[in-house]
Coordinates of C-alpha atoms and ligand atoms in Angstrom, one line a residue:
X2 CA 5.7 19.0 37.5
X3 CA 3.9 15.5 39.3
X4 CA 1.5 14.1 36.8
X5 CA -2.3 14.5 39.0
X6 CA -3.1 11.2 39.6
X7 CA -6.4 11.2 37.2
X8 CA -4.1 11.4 33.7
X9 CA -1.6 8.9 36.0
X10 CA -4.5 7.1 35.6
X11 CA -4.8 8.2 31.3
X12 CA -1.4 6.5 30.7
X13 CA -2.5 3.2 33.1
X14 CA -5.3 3.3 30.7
X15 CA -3.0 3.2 27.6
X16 CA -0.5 0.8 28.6
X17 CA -3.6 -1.6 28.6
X18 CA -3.9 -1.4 25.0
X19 CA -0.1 -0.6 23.8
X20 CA 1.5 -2.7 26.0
X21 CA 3.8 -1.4 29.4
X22 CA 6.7 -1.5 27.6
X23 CA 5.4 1.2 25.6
X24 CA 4.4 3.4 28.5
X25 CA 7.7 2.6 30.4
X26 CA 9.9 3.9 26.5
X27 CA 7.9 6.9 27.0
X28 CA 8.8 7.6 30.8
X29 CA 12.5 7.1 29.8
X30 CA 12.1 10.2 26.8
X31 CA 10.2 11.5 29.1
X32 CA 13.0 11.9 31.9
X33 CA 15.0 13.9 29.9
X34 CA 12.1 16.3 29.0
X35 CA 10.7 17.1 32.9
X36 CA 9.5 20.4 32.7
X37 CA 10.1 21.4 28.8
X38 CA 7.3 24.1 27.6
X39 CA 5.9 22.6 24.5
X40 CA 3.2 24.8 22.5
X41 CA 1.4 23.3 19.9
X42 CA -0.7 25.9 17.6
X43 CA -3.1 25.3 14.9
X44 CA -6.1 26.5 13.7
X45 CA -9.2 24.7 15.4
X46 CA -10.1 23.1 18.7
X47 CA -12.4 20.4 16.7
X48 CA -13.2 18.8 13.6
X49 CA -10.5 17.4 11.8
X50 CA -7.6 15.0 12.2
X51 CA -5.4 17.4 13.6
X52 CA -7.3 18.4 16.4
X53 CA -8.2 15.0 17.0
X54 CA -4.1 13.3 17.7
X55 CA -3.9 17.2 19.7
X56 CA -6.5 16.1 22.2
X57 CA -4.9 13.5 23.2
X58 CA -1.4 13.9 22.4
X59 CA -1.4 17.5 24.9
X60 CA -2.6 15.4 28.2
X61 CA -0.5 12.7 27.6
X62 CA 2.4 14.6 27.2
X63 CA 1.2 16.5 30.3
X64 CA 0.6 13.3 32.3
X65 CA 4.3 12.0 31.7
X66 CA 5.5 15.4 33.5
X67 CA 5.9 18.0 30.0
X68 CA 4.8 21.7 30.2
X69 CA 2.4 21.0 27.0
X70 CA 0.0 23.6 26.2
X71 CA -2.2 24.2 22.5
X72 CA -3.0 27.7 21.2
X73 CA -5.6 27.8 18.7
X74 CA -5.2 30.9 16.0
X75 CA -7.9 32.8 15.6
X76 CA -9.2 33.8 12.2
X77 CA -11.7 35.7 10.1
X78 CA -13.9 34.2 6.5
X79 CA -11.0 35.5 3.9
X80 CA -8.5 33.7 6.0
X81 CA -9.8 30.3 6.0
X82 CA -10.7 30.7 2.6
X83 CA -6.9 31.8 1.8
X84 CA -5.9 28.7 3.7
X85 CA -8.6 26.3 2.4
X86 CA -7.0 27.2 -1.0
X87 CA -3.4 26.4 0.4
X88 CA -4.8 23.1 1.5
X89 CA -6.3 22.3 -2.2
X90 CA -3.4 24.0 -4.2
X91 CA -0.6 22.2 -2.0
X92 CA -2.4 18.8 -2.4
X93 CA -2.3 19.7 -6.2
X94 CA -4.8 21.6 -7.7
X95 CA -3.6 24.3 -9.7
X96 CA -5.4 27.6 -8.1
X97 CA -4.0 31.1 -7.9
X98 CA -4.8 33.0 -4.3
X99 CA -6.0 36.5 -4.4
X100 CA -3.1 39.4 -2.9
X101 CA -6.9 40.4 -1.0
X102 CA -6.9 36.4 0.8
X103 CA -3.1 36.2 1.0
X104 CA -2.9 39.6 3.1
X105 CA -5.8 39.0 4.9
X106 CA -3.6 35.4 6.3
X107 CA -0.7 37.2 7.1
X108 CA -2.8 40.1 8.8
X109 CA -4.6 37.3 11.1
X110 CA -1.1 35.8 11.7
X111 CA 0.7 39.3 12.8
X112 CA -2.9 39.7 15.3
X113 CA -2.2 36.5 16.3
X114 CA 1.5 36.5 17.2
X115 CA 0.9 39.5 19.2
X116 CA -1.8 37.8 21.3
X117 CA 0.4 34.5 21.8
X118 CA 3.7 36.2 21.7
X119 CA 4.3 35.5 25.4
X120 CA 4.0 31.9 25.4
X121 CA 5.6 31.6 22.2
X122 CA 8.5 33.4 23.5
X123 CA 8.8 31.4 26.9
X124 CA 8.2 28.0 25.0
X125 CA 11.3 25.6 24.5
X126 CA 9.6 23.8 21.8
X127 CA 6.8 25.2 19.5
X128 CA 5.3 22.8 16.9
X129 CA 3.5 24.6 14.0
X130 CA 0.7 22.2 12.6
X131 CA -0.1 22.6 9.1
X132 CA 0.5 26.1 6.5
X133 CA -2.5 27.9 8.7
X134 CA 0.0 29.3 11.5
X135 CA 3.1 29.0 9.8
X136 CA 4.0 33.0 9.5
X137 CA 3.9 33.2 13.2
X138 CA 7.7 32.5 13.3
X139 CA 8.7 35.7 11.4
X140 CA 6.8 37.9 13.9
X141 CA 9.2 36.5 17.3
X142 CA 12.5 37.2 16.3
X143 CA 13.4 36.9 19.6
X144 CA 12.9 33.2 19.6
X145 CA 14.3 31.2 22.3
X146 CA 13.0 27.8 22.0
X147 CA 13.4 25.6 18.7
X148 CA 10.3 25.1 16.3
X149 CA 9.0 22.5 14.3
X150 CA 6.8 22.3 11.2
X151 CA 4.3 19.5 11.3
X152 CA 3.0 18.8 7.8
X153 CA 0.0 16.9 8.1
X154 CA -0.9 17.4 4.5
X155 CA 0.2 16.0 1.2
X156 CA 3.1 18.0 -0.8
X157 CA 3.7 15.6 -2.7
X158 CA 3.0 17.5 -6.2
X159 CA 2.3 20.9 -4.9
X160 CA 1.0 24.1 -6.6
X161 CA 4.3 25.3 -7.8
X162 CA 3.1 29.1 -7.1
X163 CA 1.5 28.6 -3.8
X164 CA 4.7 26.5 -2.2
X165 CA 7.2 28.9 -3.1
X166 CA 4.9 31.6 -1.4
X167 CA 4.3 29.8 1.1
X168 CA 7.8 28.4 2.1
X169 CA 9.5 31.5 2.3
X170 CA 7.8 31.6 6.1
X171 CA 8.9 28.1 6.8
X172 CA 13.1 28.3 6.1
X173 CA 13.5 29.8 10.0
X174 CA 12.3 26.4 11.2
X175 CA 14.7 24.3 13.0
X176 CA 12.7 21.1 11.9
X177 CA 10.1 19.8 9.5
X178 CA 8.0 16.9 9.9
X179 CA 5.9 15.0 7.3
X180 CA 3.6 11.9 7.8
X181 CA 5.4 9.7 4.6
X182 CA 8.9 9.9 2.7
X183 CA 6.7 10.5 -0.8
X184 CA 4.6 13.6 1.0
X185 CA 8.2 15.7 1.2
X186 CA 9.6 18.4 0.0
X187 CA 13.1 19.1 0.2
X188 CA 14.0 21.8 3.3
X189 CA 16.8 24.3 4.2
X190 CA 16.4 22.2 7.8
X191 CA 16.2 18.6 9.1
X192 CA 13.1 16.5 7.6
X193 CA 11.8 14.0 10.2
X194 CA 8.9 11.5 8.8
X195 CA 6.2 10.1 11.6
X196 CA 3.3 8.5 10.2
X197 CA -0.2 9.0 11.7
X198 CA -1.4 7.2 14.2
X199 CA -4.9 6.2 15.7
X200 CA -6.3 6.4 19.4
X201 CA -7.0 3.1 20.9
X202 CA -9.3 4.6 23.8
X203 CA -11.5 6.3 21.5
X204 CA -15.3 5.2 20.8
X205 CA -14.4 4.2 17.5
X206 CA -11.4 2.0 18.3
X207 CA -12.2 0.7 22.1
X208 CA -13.3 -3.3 21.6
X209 CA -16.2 -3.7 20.9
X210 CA -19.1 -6.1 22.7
X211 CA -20.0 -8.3 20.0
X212 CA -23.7 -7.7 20.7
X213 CA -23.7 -4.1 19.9
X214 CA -21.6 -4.8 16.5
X215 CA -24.6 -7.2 16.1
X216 CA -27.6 -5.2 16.7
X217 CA -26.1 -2.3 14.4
X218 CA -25.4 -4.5 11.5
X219 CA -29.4 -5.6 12.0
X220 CA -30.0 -1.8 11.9
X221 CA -28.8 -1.9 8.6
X222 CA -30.7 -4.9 7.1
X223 CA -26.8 -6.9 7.0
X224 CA -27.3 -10.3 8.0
X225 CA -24.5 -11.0 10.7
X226 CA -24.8 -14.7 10.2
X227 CA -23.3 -14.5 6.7
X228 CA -20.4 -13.8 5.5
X229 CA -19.7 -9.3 5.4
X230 CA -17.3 -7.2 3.3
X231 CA -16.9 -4.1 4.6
X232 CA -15.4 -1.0 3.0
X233 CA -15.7 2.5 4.7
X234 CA -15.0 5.7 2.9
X235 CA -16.3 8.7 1.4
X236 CA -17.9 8.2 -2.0
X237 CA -14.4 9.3 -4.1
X238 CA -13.5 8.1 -7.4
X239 CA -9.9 7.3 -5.9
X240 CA -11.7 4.9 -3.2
X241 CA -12.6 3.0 -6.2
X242 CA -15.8 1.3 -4.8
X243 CA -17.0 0.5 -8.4
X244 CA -14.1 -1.6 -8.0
X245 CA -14.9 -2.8 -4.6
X246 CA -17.9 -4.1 -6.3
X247 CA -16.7 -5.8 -9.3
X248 CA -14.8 -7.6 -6.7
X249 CA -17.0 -8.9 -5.0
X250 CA -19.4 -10.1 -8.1
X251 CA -16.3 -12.0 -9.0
X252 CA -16.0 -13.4 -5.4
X253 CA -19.9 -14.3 -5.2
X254 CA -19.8 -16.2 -8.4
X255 CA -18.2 -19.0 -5.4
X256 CA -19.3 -17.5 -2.1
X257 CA -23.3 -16.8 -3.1
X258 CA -23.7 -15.9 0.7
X259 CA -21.7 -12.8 0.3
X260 CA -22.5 -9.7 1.1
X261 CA -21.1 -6.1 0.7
X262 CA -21.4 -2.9 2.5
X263 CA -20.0 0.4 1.5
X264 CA -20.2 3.1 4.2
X265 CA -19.1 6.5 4.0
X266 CA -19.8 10.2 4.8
X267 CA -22.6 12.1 3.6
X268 CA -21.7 13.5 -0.1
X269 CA -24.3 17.3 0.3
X270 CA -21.4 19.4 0.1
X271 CA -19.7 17.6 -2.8
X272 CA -20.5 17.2 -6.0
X273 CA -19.1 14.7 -7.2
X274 CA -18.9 13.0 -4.6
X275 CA -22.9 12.7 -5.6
X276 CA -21.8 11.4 -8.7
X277 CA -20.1 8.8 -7.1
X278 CA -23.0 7.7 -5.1
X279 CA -25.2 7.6 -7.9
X280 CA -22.9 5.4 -10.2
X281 CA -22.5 3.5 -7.0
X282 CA -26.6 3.0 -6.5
X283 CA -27.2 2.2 -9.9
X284 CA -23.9 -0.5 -10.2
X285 CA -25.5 -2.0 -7.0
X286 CA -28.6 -2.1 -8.4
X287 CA -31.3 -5.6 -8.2
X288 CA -28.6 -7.1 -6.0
X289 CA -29.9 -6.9 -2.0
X290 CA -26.9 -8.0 -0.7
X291 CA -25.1 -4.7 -1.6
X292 CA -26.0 -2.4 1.3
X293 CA -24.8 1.3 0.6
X294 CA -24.5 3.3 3.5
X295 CA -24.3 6.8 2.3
X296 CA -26.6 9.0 4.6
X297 CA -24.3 11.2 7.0
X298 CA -21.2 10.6 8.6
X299 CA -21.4 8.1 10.8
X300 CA -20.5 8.1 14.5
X301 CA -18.1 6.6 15.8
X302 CA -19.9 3.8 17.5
X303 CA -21.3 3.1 13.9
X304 CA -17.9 2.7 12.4
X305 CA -16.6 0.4 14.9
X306 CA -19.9 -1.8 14.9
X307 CA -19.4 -2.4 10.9
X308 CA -15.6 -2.6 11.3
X309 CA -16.0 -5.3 14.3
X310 CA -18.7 -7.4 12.4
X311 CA -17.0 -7.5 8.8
X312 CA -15.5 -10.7 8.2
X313 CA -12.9 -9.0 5.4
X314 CA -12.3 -4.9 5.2
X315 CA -11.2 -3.4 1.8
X316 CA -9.8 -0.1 1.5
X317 CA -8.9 -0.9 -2.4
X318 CA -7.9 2.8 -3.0
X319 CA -6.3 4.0 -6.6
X320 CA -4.0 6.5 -4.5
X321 CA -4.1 6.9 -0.6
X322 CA -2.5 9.0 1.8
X323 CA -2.8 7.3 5.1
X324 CA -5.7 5.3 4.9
X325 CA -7.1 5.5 8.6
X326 CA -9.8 2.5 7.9
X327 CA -6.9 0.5 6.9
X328 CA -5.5 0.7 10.5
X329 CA -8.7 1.0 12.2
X330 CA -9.9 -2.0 10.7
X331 CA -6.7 -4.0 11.5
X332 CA -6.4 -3.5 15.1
X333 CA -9.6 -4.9 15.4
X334 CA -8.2 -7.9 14.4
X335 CA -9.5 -8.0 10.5
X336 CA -7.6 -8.6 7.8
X337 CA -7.5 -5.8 5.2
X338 CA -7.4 -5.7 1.3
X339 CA -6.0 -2.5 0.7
X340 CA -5.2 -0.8 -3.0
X341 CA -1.4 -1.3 -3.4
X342 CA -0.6 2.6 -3.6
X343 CA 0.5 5.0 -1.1
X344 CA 0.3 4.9 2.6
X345 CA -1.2 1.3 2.6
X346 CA 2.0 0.1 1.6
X347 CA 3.3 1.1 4.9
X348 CA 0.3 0.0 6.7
X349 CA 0.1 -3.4 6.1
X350 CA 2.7 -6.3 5.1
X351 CA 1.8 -8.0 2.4
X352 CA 0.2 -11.6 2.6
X353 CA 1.7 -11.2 6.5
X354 CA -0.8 -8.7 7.6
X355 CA -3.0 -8.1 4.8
X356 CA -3.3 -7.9 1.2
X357 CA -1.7 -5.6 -1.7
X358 CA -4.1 -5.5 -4.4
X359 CA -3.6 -3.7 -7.7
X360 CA -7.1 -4.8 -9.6
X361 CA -10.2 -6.2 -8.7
X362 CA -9.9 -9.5 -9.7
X363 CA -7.0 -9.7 -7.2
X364 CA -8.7 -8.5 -4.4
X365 CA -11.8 -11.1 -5.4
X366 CA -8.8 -14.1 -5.6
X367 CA -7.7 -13.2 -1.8
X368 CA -11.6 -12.7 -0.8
X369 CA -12.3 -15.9 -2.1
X370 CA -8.8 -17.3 -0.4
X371 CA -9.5 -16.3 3.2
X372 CA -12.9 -17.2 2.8
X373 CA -12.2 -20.9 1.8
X374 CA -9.3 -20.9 4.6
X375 CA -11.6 -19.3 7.4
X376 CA -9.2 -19.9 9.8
X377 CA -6.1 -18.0 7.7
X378 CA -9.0 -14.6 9.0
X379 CA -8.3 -14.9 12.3
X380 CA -4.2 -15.8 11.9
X381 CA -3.9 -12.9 10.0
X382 CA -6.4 -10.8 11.9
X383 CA -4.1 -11.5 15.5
X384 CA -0.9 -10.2 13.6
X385 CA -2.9 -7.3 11.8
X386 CA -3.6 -6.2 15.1
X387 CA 0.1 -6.7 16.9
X388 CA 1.4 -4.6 14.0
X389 CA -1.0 -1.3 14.3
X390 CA -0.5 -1.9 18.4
X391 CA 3.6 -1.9 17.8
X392 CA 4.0 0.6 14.9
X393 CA 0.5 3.1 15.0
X394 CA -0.9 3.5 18.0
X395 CA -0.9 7.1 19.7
X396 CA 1.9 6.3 22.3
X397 CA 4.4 5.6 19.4
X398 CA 3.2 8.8 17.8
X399 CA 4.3 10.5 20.9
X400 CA 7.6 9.1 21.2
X401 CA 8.9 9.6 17.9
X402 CA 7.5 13.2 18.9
X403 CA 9.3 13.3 22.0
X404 CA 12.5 11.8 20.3
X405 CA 12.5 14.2 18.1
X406 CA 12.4 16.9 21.1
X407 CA 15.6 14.9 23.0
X408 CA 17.1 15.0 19.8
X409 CA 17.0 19.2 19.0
X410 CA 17.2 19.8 22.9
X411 CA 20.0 17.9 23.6
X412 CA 21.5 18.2 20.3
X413 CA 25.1 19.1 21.6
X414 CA 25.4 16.8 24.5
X415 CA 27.9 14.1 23.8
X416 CA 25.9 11.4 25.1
X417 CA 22.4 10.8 26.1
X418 CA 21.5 8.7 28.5
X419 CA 17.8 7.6 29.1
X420 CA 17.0 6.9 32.9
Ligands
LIG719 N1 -15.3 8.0 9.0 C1 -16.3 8.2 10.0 N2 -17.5 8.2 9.5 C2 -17.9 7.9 8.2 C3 -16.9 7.7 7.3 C4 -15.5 7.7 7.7 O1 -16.0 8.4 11.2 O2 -19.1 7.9 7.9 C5 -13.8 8.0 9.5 C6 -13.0 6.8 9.3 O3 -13.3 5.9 10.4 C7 -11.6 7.3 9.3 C8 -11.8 8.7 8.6 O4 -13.2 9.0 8.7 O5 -11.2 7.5 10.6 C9 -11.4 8.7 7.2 O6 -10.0 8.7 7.1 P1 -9.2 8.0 5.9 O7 -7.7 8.3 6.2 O8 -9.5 6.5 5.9 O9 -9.7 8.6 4.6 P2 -9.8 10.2 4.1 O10 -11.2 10.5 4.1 O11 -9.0 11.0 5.0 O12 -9.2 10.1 2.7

């Protein structure tokens, strides 16, 4: 299969952000894969992170020659409420499922295996994304290809109850992956780990003009010619912006010019996230320079604008998966102050590329550092951004994907030569 010459044109497009020698490790994998049927399945076209790597991990493995395709299951109301339990039980909360919800997801996943049972059984490589379409395996015993399981959630401390129901449909895999070593659980099959990764041609991560960033702070009341803290999440007790702000207090007592914005998704449809934003409002209270941006998720343009005109990012989280602001935030060249918990370990190297924190009078010492050493921003900043663009951009998302595929396609070859 000849890549057309418009996503030819998609990977041109990439190599100017990641580099060519990204592009050209991907054409080498890609040599050995010319032609492979790869079906990726989960449960929505949009909304969500998985949905947003699919859209653009399917044409890129298209343009580099692959036969990549992505099913969406179809469901009714008791099966995403069955599976919007799995997703809270296996992240931890202790919830027991209905037999009514649990029959009504295996009944959706027999429909759907019948429906997709012809690509299935043609593919040489299915990848499962998350618990919603995980049953489909047991309905094609007549498997030819291998399949993965791509765990994009954390099972860190799962649900006792709902794992073991759940992982009975999951020991006919060939391959798990997970995003970090600590979200794991032990499998009856190879475990791979490949972190998450963000898009650097999307709205929120293409640069920026420094006008727009300019006019949006304005928007906002922020004054872009002083100096900005930014921190971007939803209003969560494990984002810790009470935190945030007792760090920057400590930090203003020597920088009075400071200035703090917290932005983050609308909080309607969670109540304590409500909470949050109250004990937030009234924390910030009688001080103008705390700008809390709590009205609606904002777009992506948004984002990017605050992310490009902060001077210093925090993400001080008390526990973090992968903290996507922490990466977003660096490859724009910022440096981050990040809770020292979870993903953000892996995100960024200490006092290299960023800063561990564990309290807020840490953060509030390397706040008032890198403001007093203006030009340490910009040193660390240029490396911040050279380690998201080696380690997680999109394209090395994709290889260790399509390393993975050499790896269970060719499994028996005695050597393995890439072009
Ligand atoms: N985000 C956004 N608009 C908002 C708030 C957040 O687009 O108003 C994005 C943010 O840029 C990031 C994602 O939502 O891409 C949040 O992911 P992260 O891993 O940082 O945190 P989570 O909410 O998954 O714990």
């Amino acid at each position: 299969m000849t890549a057309e010459p418009s996503t030819m044109g998609m990977l041109d497009r990439y190599a100017e952000h990641a580099g060519a020698d990204a592009i050209e490790q991907l054409r080498q994998l890609a040599g050995l894969l010319t032609g492979l049927k790869v079906v990726h399945v989960n449960s929505t076209r949009r909304g969500g992170g998985v949905a947003e790597i699919l859209e653009t991990m399917v044409p890129l493995m298209q343009a580099l020659g692959l036969d990549a395709s992505w099913e969406v299951i179809e469901g009714n109301e008791d099966f995403f409420a069955c599976t919007k339990s799995f997703h809270n039980t296996l992240q931890g909360k202790m919830l027991d499922i209905s037999p009514s919800l649990l029959r009504a997801y295996e009944e959706v996943n027999a429909a759907n295996a019948e429906r997709l049972r012809p690509v299935l059984k043609a593919a040489d490589i299915v990848i499962i994304h998350d618990p919603q379409p995980a049953p489909l395996l047991s309905h094609c015993p007549e498997r030819r290809g291998k399949w993965i399981w791509r765990c994009h959630i954390d099972l860190s401390h799962p649900y006792r109850p709902v794992w073991k129901y759940l992982r009975r449909f999951l020991l006919d895999y060939d391959a798990s992956i997970f995003s970090l070593d600590a979200f794991a659980q032990p499998m009856p099959h190879p475990v791979y780990l490949i972190p998450p990764s963000i898009d650097p041609l999307t709205e929120k991560n293409l640069p920026l003009d420094p006008a727009t960033a300019r006019r949006v702070l304005e928007e906002f009341s922020i004054d872009p010619e002083r100096p900005v803290l930014l921190q971007i999440s939803r209003f969560d007790r494990f984002k810790d912006p009470l935190g945030v702000i007792q760090a920057y207090r400590l930090a203003k007592e020597f920088v009075p010019s400071l200035q703090l914005v917290l932005a983050g998704g609308s909080a309607a449809d969670d109540p304590e996230g409500q909470t949050v934003v109250m004990d937030v409002r009234e924390s910030a209270e009688g001080d103008p320079d705390i700008h809390v941006l709590s009205s609606g998720h904002y777009s992506d343009q948004t984002i990017n604008s605050l992310q490009t005109g902060a001077d210093i990012v925090l993400q001080k989280s008390l526990r973090e998966g992968f903290g996507l602001t922490v990466t977003e935030a660096m490859w724009k060249g910022k440096p981050v102050i990040g809770g020292n918990t979870g993903g953000i370990r892996l995100q960024l190297v200490n006092h290299e590329t960023g800063f561990l924190v564990d309290t807020p009078e840490g953060a509030a010492l390397r706040i008032r550092y890198l403001l007093a050493e203006r030009s340490r921003i910009g040193q660390i900043g240029e490396k911040a951004r050279e380690f998201v663009r080696q380690n997680f951009l999109r394209t090395r998302h994709l290889r260790e994907y399509m390393t993975l595929m050499v790896a269970l396609t060719h499994g028996n070859a005695d050597r393995i030569e890439l072009g």
